[in-house]
């Protein structure tokens, strides 16, 4: 008897219950269903008549994950060390950036190694149990939401600083409350990612591949389809559409203020330097926002089509290749943003602050003026955790 088409089988039970990670809900994979014709390889790397571009896609996501671990690890560690060593860097914007840096460090250290093994080494086969699967999915989701919420807070902070300069800056307690709200909201939104994440066992793809594959992803019960759709639309609206629109509005207003508003009277050289510095920061911010949209829009778009129009993807033999490509673009956002910041905003100053104390102490133990002049340090973090693009000065303090 001919094998049952997998896409036809999944068109009905999978509708509305697809996991946000893009994995197939294969809990009830029918006997004789031939998924070897789809983008699935056996343990020896042999494929059915599926998309021949799958190995290339798998290689690309491996490069993206490896680059993310390296770039995010180095960039965020440097920024955090510079922030710890230089007290004057600890303003509201930089504390928000520090949260982004910590969030991405956790992802680079905890999630990326397991994802590299899962996507590249074992070819979509999970081998660490359902509990660790839930932990990895939760950390990844919470980190994304922390990045999005902190980026939004940074945009609003820059808007208030530049367009409302006479208003007082946030107090330390207000900043601490804002940071706590960012983490609490992100942790709460990511709870379903842990609650419904589990292993999903599949039979062998072919007689040559006796190993039973286990996918790691969110599996929502069929009776919770409406709940899942509501949750997904809430996340899509609150963690992508609304923040992107709000950040675009803030940066558009900032750009109008810095580029198109005429300042009456004569401008001093100091004022012109300050204006150039702020413009450079806005350019970096717009680039970071563009990178965030370009990297995560395909991910959310793919999830939207998969969850509400599953037959469109499940009838395609290159479904997993498309999933690999979308994941590759999404996970590379942090590395792209870090490189953008390093190229744009003077990485030598950040390195100088990270590798030496902000102030040196003399024999008496009092703060002494460093032999070299003070430098301007520029934040370098990752996105979705990305910097505010504002020059940060650590000025030497004299004995006087």
GROMACS .gro file of C-alpha atoms in nm:
model
  400
    1UNK     CA    1   0.000   0.000   0.000
    2UNK     CA    2   0.130   0.344  -0.087
    3UNK     CA    3   0.248   0.559   0.197
    4UNK     CA    4   0.001   0.815   0.323
    5UNK     CA    5   0.095   1.175   0.233
    6UNK     CA    6   0.208   1.340   0.555
    7UNK     CA    7   0.080   1.682   0.452
    8UNK     CA    8  -0.269   1.545   0.402
    9UNK     CA    9  -0.262   1.375   0.740
   10UNK     CA   10  -0.151   1.687   0.926
   11UNK     CA   11  -0.383   1.933   0.753
   12UNK     CA   12  -0.663   1.865   1.004
   13UNK     CA   13  -0.520   1.770   1.346
   14UNK     CA   14  -0.228   2.013   1.324
   15UNK     CA   15  -0.442   2.314   1.235
   16UNK     CA   16  -0.404   2.575   1.508
   17UNK     CA   17  -0.190   2.363   1.736
   18UNK     CA   18   0.148   2.421   1.576
   19UNK     CA   19   0.432   2.503   1.812
   20UNK     CA   20   0.598   2.844   1.776
   21UNK     CA   21   0.935   2.675   1.726
   22UNK     CA   22   0.820   2.537   1.393
   23UNK     CA   23   0.833   2.169   1.478
   24UNK     CA   24   0.576   1.923   1.353
   25UNK     CA   25   0.316   1.797   1.596
   26UNK     CA   26   0.393   1.435   1.526
   27UNK     CA   27   0.246   1.279   1.838
   28UNK     CA   28   0.006   1.073   1.624
   29UNK     CA   29   0.220   1.011   1.317
   30UNK     CA   30   0.033   0.739   1.127
   31UNK     CA   31   0.192   0.405   1.046
   32UNK     CA   32   0.324   0.401   0.691
   33UNK     CA   33   0.336   0.779   0.662
   34UNK     CA   34   0.640   0.845   0.445
   35UNK     CA   35   0.814   1.158   0.562
   36UNK     CA   36   1.139   1.047   0.400
   37UNK     CA   37   1.031   1.242   0.094
   38UNK     CA   38   1.042   1.560   0.295
   39UNK     CA   39   1.346   1.749   0.421
   40UNK     CA   40   1.456   1.472   0.657
   41UNK     CA   41   1.793   1.301   0.653
   42UNK     CA   42   1.889   0.971   0.804
   43UNK     CA   43   2.184   0.923   1.034
   44UNK     CA   44   2.419   0.877   0.737
   45UNK     CA   45   2.311   1.205   0.575
   46UNK     CA   46   2.112   1.037   0.298
   47UNK     CA   47   1.795   1.211   0.184
   48UNK     CA   48   1.476   1.114   0.019
   49UNK     CA   49   1.353   1.309  -0.283
   50UNK     CA   50   1.324   1.620  -0.064
   51UNK     CA   51   1.488   1.958  -0.106
   52UNK     CA   52   1.861   1.918  -0.184
   53UNK     CA   53   1.931   2.258  -0.027
   54UNK     CA   54   1.875   2.124   0.326
   55UNK     CA   55   2.245   2.054   0.400
   56UNK     CA   56   2.331   2.410   0.296
   57UNK     CA   57   2.056   2.550   0.517
   58UNK     CA   58   2.178   2.340   0.809
   59UNK     CA   59   2.533   2.465   0.754
   60UNK     CA   60   2.416   2.826   0.750
   61UNK     CA   61   2.229   2.799   1.078
   62UNK     CA   62   2.536   2.632   1.229
   63UNK     CA   63   2.751   2.926   1.120
   64UNK     CA   64   2.490   3.168   1.254
   65UNK     CA   65   2.477   2.999   1.595
   66UNK     CA   66   2.855   2.973   1.622
   67UNK     CA   67   2.901   3.336   1.522
   68UNK     CA   68   2.634   3.444   1.769
   69UNK     CA   69   2.807   3.262   2.056
   70UNK     CA   70   3.143   3.420   1.972
   71UNK     CA   71   3.034   3.775   1.890
   72UNK     CA   72   2.769   3.806   2.161
   73UNK     CA   73   2.993   3.652   2.422
   74UNK     CA   74   3.290   3.882   2.357
   75UNK     CA   75   3.088   4.199   2.293
   76UNK     CA   76   2.858   4.167   2.591
   77UNK     CA   77   3.133   4.066   2.833
   78UNK     CA   78   3.337   4.371   2.730
   79UNK     CA   79   3.040   4.601   2.782
   80UNK     CA   80   2.949   4.454   3.121
   81UNK     CA   81   3.309   4.476   3.244
   82UNK     CA   82   3.335   4.836   3.123
   83UNK     CA   83   3.012   4.919   3.304
   84UNK     CA   84   3.139   4.763   3.627
   85UNK     CA   85   3.475   4.941   3.612
   86UNK     CA   86   3.349   5.284   3.514
   87UNK     CA   87   3.089   5.423   3.753
   88UNK     CA   88   3.006   5.717   3.531
   89UNK     CA   89   2.876   5.483   3.261
   90UNK     CA   90   2.592   5.363   3.482
   91UNK     CA   91   2.312   5.583   3.356
   92UNK     CA   92   1.957   5.477   3.274
   93UNK     CA   93   2.026   5.391   2.912
   94UNK     CA   94   2.336   5.187   2.991
   95UNK     CA   95   2.159   4.992   3.264
   96UNK     CA   96   1.896   4.896   3.007
   97UNK     CA   97   2.174   4.793   2.770
   98UNK     CA   98   2.331   4.589   3.050
   99UNK     CA   99   2.008   4.393   3.083
  100UNK     CA  100   2.019   4.322   2.712
  101UNK     CA  101   2.380   4.212   2.744
  102UNK     CA  102   2.306   3.978   3.035
  103UNK     CA  103   2.007   3.833   2.850
  104UNK     CA  104   2.211   3.762   2.539
  105UNK     CA  105   2.498   3.619   2.742
  106UNK     CA  106   2.258   3.367   2.895
  107UNK     CA  107   2.130   3.272   2.550
  108UNK     CA  108   2.480   3.244   2.404
  109UNK     CA  109   2.600   3.029   2.694
  110UNK     CA  110   2.288   2.819   2.759
  111UNK     CA  111   2.071   2.800   2.447
  112UNK     CA  112   2.306   2.825   2.150
  113UNK     CA  113   2.519   2.516   2.231
  114UNK     CA  114   2.210   2.295   2.262
  115UNK     CA  115   2.055   2.449   1.951
  116UNK     CA  116   2.376   2.391   1.758
  117UNK     CA  117   2.369   2.025   1.853
  118UNK     CA  118   1.996   1.996   1.783
  119UNK     CA  119   1.986   2.169   1.444
  120UNK     CA  120   2.326   2.080   1.301
  121UNK     CA  121   2.492   1.784   1.472
  122UNK     CA  122   2.186   1.563   1.532
  123UNK     CA  123   1.971   1.703   1.248
  124UNK     CA  124   1.657   1.794   1.443
  125UNK     CA  125   1.690   1.517   1.700
  126UNK     CA  126   1.667   1.607   2.070
  127UNK     CA  127   1.853   1.386   2.317
  128UNK     CA  128   1.840   1.568   2.651
  129UNK     CA  129   1.494   1.490   2.784
  130UNK     CA  130   1.171   1.690   2.808
  131UNK     CA  131   1.271   1.900   3.110
  132UNK     CA  132   1.579   2.047   2.950
  133UNK     CA  133   1.378   2.098   2.632
  134UNK     CA  134   1.133   2.311   2.832
  135UNK     CA  135   1.416   2.506   2.996
  136UNK     CA  136   1.586   2.589   2.666
  137UNK     CA  137   1.260   2.700   2.505
  138UNK     CA  138   1.174   2.912   2.808
  139UNK     CA  139   1.514   3.084   2.822
  140UNK     CA  140   1.508   3.155   2.449
  141UNK     CA  141   1.156   3.302   2.461
  142UNK     CA  142   1.217   3.506   2.776
  143UNK     CA  143   1.540   3.647   2.633
  144UNK     CA  144   1.364   3.757   2.316
  145UNK     CA  145   1.096   3.935   2.517
  146UNK     CA  146   1.354   4.098   2.746
  147UNK     CA  147   1.536   4.228   2.440
  148UNK     CA  148   1.220   4.364   2.281
  149UNK     CA  149   1.095   4.533   2.598
  150UNK     CA  150   1.436   4.680   2.682
  151UNK     CA  151   1.479   4.811   2.327
  152UNK     CA  152   1.143   4.981   2.357
  153UNK     CA  153   1.242   5.132   2.693
  154UNK     CA  154   1.568   5.259   2.541
  155UNK     CA  155   1.380   5.423   2.253
  156UNK     CA  156   1.141   5.597   2.492
  157UNK     CA  157   1.432   5.707   2.711
  158UNK     CA  158   1.615   5.858   2.412
  159UNK     CA  159   1.293   6.028   2.302
  160UNK     CA  160   1.250   6.192   2.642
  161UNK     CA  161   1.615   6.295   2.671
  162UNK     CA  162   1.632   6.460   2.328
  163UNK     CA  163   1.281   6.599   2.285
  164UNK     CA  164   1.207   6.672   2.652
  165UNK     CA  165   1.548   6.790   2.779
  166UNK     CA  166   1.402   6.999   3.062
  167UNK     CA  167   1.231   6.704   3.224
  168UNK     CA  168   1.433   6.537   3.503
  169UNK     CA  169   1.589   6.200   3.429
  170UNK     CA  170   1.458   5.888   3.595
  171UNK     CA  171   1.570   5.831   3.953
  172UNK     CA  172   1.755   5.514   4.047
  173UNK     CA  173   1.447   5.363   4.207
  174UNK     CA  174   1.241   5.436   3.896
  175UNK     CA  175   1.509   5.279   3.678
  176UNK     CA  176   1.522   4.972   3.901
  177UNK     CA  177   1.143   4.942   3.888
  178UNK     CA  178   1.151   4.969   3.508
  179UNK     CA  179   1.416   4.698   3.481
  180UNK     CA  180   1.220   4.473   3.716
  181UNK     CA  181   0.907   4.527   3.507
  182UNK     CA  182   1.095   4.437   3.188
  183UNK     CA  183   1.214   4.106   3.334
  184UNK     CA  184   0.886   4.024   3.509
  185UNK     CA  185   0.675   4.083   3.198
  186UNK     CA  186   0.916   3.884   2.981
  187UNK     CA  187   0.930   3.595   3.229
  188UNK     CA  188   0.551   3.586   3.250
  189UNK     CA  189   0.498   3.588   2.874
  190UNK     CA  190   0.746   3.302   2.832
  191UNK     CA  191   0.570   3.068   3.079
  192UNK     CA  192   0.363   2.893   2.806
  193UNK     CA  193   0.686   2.820   2.619
  194UNK     CA  194   0.797   2.607   2.914
  195UNK     CA  195   0.453   2.468   2.998
  196UNK     CA  196   0.389   2.322   2.654
  197UNK     CA  197   0.745   2.237   2.547
  198UNK     CA  198   0.819   1.867   2.530
  199UNK     CA  199   0.975   1.592   2.322
  200UNK     CA  200   0.787   1.457   2.021
  201UNK     CA  201   0.890   1.112   1.902
  202UNK     CA  202   0.884   1.017   1.534
  203UNK     CA  203   0.940   0.675   1.379
  204UNK     CA  204   1.244   0.606   1.167
  205UNK     CA  205   1.252   0.794   0.839
  206UNK     CA  206   1.373   0.489   0.646
  207UNK     CA  207   1.500   0.133   0.705
  208UNK     CA  208   1.852   0.274   0.682
  209UNK     CA  209   1.780   0.502   0.977
  210UNK     CA  210   1.654   0.291   1.271
  211UNK     CA  211   1.704   0.577   1.517
  212UNK     CA  212   1.382   0.725   1.650
  213UNK     CA  213   1.388   1.100   1.610
  214UNK     CA  214   1.275   1.330   1.889
  215UNK     CA  215   1.174   1.685   1.814
  216UNK     CA  216   1.190   1.950   2.086
  217UNK     CA  217   0.919   2.212   2.065
  218UNK     CA  218   0.588   2.340   2.195
  219UNK     CA  219   0.300   2.096   2.157
  220UNK     CA  220  -0.040   2.242   2.244
  221UNK     CA  221  -0.339   2.008   2.285
  222UNK     CA  222  -0.588   2.012   2.001
  223UNK     CA  223  -0.863   2.129   2.238
  224UNK     CA  224  -0.651   2.435   2.321
  225UNK     CA  225  -0.625   2.554   1.961
  226UNK     CA  226  -0.821   2.873   2.029
  227UNK     CA  227  -0.614   2.944   2.340
  228UNK     CA  228  -0.292   2.897   2.146
  229UNK     CA  229  -0.402   3.126   1.864
  230UNK     CA  230  -0.498   3.393   2.116
  231UNK     CA  231  -0.163   3.359   2.290
  232UNK     CA  232   0.031   3.377   1.964
  233UNK     CA  233  -0.157   3.685   1.843
  234UNK     CA  234  -0.100   3.850   2.181
  235UNK     CA  235   0.274   3.785   2.162
  236UNK     CA  236   0.288   3.897   1.799
  237UNK     CA  237   0.110   4.222   1.880
  238UNK     CA  238   0.273   4.303   2.215
  239UNK     CA  239   0.627   4.184   2.139
  240UNK     CA  240   0.673   4.276   1.774
  241UNK     CA  241   0.412   4.491   1.599
  242UNK     CA  242   0.344   4.743   1.877
  243UNK     CA  243   0.710   4.782   1.989
  244UNK     CA  244   0.831   4.827   1.630
  245UNK     CA  245   0.568   5.093   1.563
  246UNK     CA  246   0.647   5.271   1.891
  247UNK     CA  247   1.023   5.262   1.831
  248UNK     CA  248   0.977   5.385   1.474
  249UNK     CA  249   0.772   5.678   1.602
  250UNK     CA  250   1.031   5.767   1.867
  251UNK     CA  251   1.324   5.757   1.627
  252UNK     CA  252   1.134   5.947   1.358
  253UNK     CA  253   1.065   6.226   1.606
  254UNK     CA  254   1.428   6.222   1.720
  255UNK     CA  255   1.552   6.239   1.360
  256UNK     CA  256   1.321   6.531   1.289
  257UNK     CA  257   1.454   6.713   1.595
  258UNK     CA  258   1.821   6.656   1.512
  259UNK     CA  259   1.822   6.695   1.134
  260UNK     CA  260   1.538   6.926   1.038
  261UNK     CA  261   1.497   7.167   1.329
  262UNK     CA  262   1.682   7.496   1.290
  263UNK     CA  263   1.853   7.623   1.604
  264UNK     CA  264   1.838   8.004   1.638
  265UNK     CA  265   2.153   8.200   1.707
  266UNK     CA  266   2.519   8.105   1.677
  267UNK     CA  267   2.622   7.747   1.759
  268UNK     CA  268   2.945   7.691   1.944
  269UNK     CA  269   3.188   7.419   1.844
  270UNK     CA  270   3.090   7.222   2.154
  271UNK     CA  271   2.723   7.234   2.052
  272UNK     CA  272   2.807   7.119   1.700
  273UNK     CA  273   3.010   6.826   1.835
  274UNK     CA  274   2.722   6.729   2.061
  275UNK     CA  275   2.481   6.743   1.768
  276UNK     CA  276   2.709   6.524   1.554
  277UNK     CA  277   2.740   6.276   1.839
  278UNK     CA  278   2.365   6.253   1.882
  279UNK     CA  279   2.312   6.214   1.508
  280UNK     CA  280   2.564   5.929   1.499
  281UNK     CA  281   2.376   5.763   1.783
  282UNK     CA  282   2.043   5.796   1.602
  283UNK     CA  283   2.190   5.644   1.285
  284UNK     CA  284   2.309   5.346   1.489
  285UNK     CA  285   1.969   5.311   1.655
  286UNK     CA  286   1.786   5.319   1.323
  287UNK     CA  287   2.024   5.053   1.192
  288UNK     CA  288   1.961   4.837   1.497
  289UNK     CA  289   1.586   4.875   1.459
  290UNK     CA  290   1.614   4.782   1.092
  291UNK     CA  291   1.821   4.474   1.177
  292UNK     CA  292   1.566   4.371   1.440
  293UNK     CA  293   1.277   4.400   1.194
  294UNK     CA  294   1.457   4.228   0.907
  295UNK     CA  295   1.571   3.937   1.124
  296UNK     CA  296   1.253   3.873   1.324
  297UNK     CA  297   0.983   3.962   1.070
  298UNK     CA  298   1.044   3.638   0.872
  299UNK     CA  299   1.027   3.437   1.197
  300UNK     CA  300   0.693   3.585   1.302
  301UNK     CA  301   0.562   3.571   0.945
  302UNK     CA  302   0.657   3.204   0.913
  303UNK     CA  303   0.490   3.126   1.246
  304UNK     CA  304   0.177   3.315   1.143
  305UNK     CA  305   0.141   3.120   0.819
  306UNK     CA  306   0.227   2.791   0.989
  307UNK     CA  307  -0.023   2.835   1.271
  308UNK     CA  308  -0.317   2.979   1.080
  309UNK     CA  309  -0.261   2.835   0.731
  310UNK     CA  310  -0.069   2.510   0.798
  311UNK     CA  311  -0.160   2.343   0.468
  312UNK     CA  312   0.040   2.607   0.281
  313UNK     CA  313   0.364   2.485   0.437
  314UNK     CA  314   0.292   2.119   0.503
  315UNK     CA  315   0.230   2.049   0.135
  316UNK     CA  316   0.577   2.172   0.052
  317UNK     CA  317   0.867   1.928   0.054
  318UNK     CA  318   1.112   2.204   0.149
  319UNK     CA  319   0.925   2.288   0.471
  320UNK     CA  320   1.220   2.215   0.702
  321UNK     CA  321   1.462   2.399   0.473
  322UNK     CA  322   1.242   2.708   0.498
  323UNK     CA  323   1.232   2.662   0.874
  324UNK     CA  324   1.613   2.640   0.886
  325UNK     CA  325   1.644   2.959   0.681
  326UNK     CA  326   1.401   3.149   0.903
  327UNK     CA  327   1.576   3.033   1.221
  328UNK     CA  328   1.914   3.122   1.072
  329UNK     CA  329   1.806   3.480   1.002
  330UNK     CA  330   1.644   3.515   1.346
  331UNK     CA  331   1.937   3.387   1.553
  332UNK     CA  332   2.183   3.602   1.358
  333UNK     CA  333   2.016   3.924   1.476
  334UNK     CA  334   2.236   3.949   1.784
  335UNK     CA  335   2.558   3.909   1.588
  336UNK     CA  336   2.448   4.150   1.314
  337UNK     CA  337   2.355   4.416   1.569
  338UNK     CA  338   2.682   4.375   1.758
  339UNK     CA  339   2.887   4.411   1.441
  340UNK     CA  340   2.682   4.716   1.343
  341UNK     CA  341   2.754   4.880   1.678
  342UNK     CA  342   3.125   4.793   1.673
  343UNK     CA  343   3.170   4.937   1.324
  344UNK     CA  344   2.968   5.252   1.401
  345UNK     CA  345   3.056   5.348   1.758
  346UNK     CA  346   3.431   5.343   1.837
  347UNK     CA  347   3.506   4.996   1.975
  348UNK     CA  348   3.854   5.101   2.093
  349UNK     CA  349   3.706   5.315   2.370
  350UNK     CA  350   3.489   5.031   2.497
  351UNK     CA  351   3.789   4.799   2.493
  352UNK     CA  352   3.995   5.055   2.686
  353UNK     CA  353   3.735   5.078   2.961
  354UNK     CA  354   3.692   4.702   2.979
  355UNK     CA  355   4.065   4.623   3.005
  356UNK     CA  356   4.166   4.887   3.258
  357UNK     CA  357   4.002   5.055   3.560
  358UNK     CA  358   3.829   5.385   3.501
  359UNK     CA  359   4.042   5.553   3.769
  360UNK     CA  360   4.386   5.466   3.895
  361UNK     CA  361   4.471   5.519   4.258
  362UNK     CA  362   4.786   5.687   4.379
  363UNK     CA  363   5.004   5.586   4.674
  364UNK     CA  364   4.771   5.761   4.916
  365UNK     CA  365   4.475   5.558   4.794
  366UNK     CA  366   4.302   5.866   4.652
  367UNK     CA  367   4.179   5.874   4.296
  368UNK     CA  368   4.457   5.997   4.070
  369UNK     CA  369   4.442   6.137   3.720
  370UNK     CA  370   4.534   5.867   3.467
  371UNK     CA  371   4.840   5.940   3.252
  372UNK     CA  372   4.633   5.915   2.935
  373UNK     CA  373   4.345   6.154   2.862
  374UNK     CA  374   3.994   6.039   2.928
  375UNK     CA  375   3.829   5.858   2.641
  376UNK     CA  376   3.474   5.837   2.524
  377UNK     CA  377   3.335   5.486   2.565
  378UNK     CA  378   3.055   5.367   2.344
  379UNK     CA  379   2.826   5.084   2.445
  380UNK     CA  380   2.833   4.763   2.247
  381UNK     CA  381   2.562   4.507   2.314
  382UNK     CA  382   2.360   4.272   2.101
  383UNK     CA  383   2.007   4.266   1.951
  384UNK     CA  384   1.746   4.201   1.993
  385UNK     CA  385   1.960   4.329   2.279
  386UNK     CA  386   2.115   4.637   2.128
  387UNK     CA  387   2.265   4.968   2.248
  388UNK     CA  388   2.108   5.307   2.265
  389UNK     CA  389   2.383   5.449   2.052
  390UNK     CA  390   2.475   5.728   2.294
  391UNK     CA  391   2.836   5.822   2.367
  392UNK     CA  392   2.923   5.750   2.726
  393UNK     CA  393   3.196   5.955   2.891
  394UNK     CA  394   3.410   5.837   3.179
  395UNK     CA  395   3.589   6.152   3.288
  396UNK     CA  396   3.897   6.139   3.505
  397UNK     CA  397   3.873   6.297   3.851
  398UNK     CA  398   4.164   6.507   3.976
  399UNK     CA  399   4.295   6.539   4.328
  400UNK     CA  400   4.147   6.885   4.366
   0.00000   0.00000   0.00000
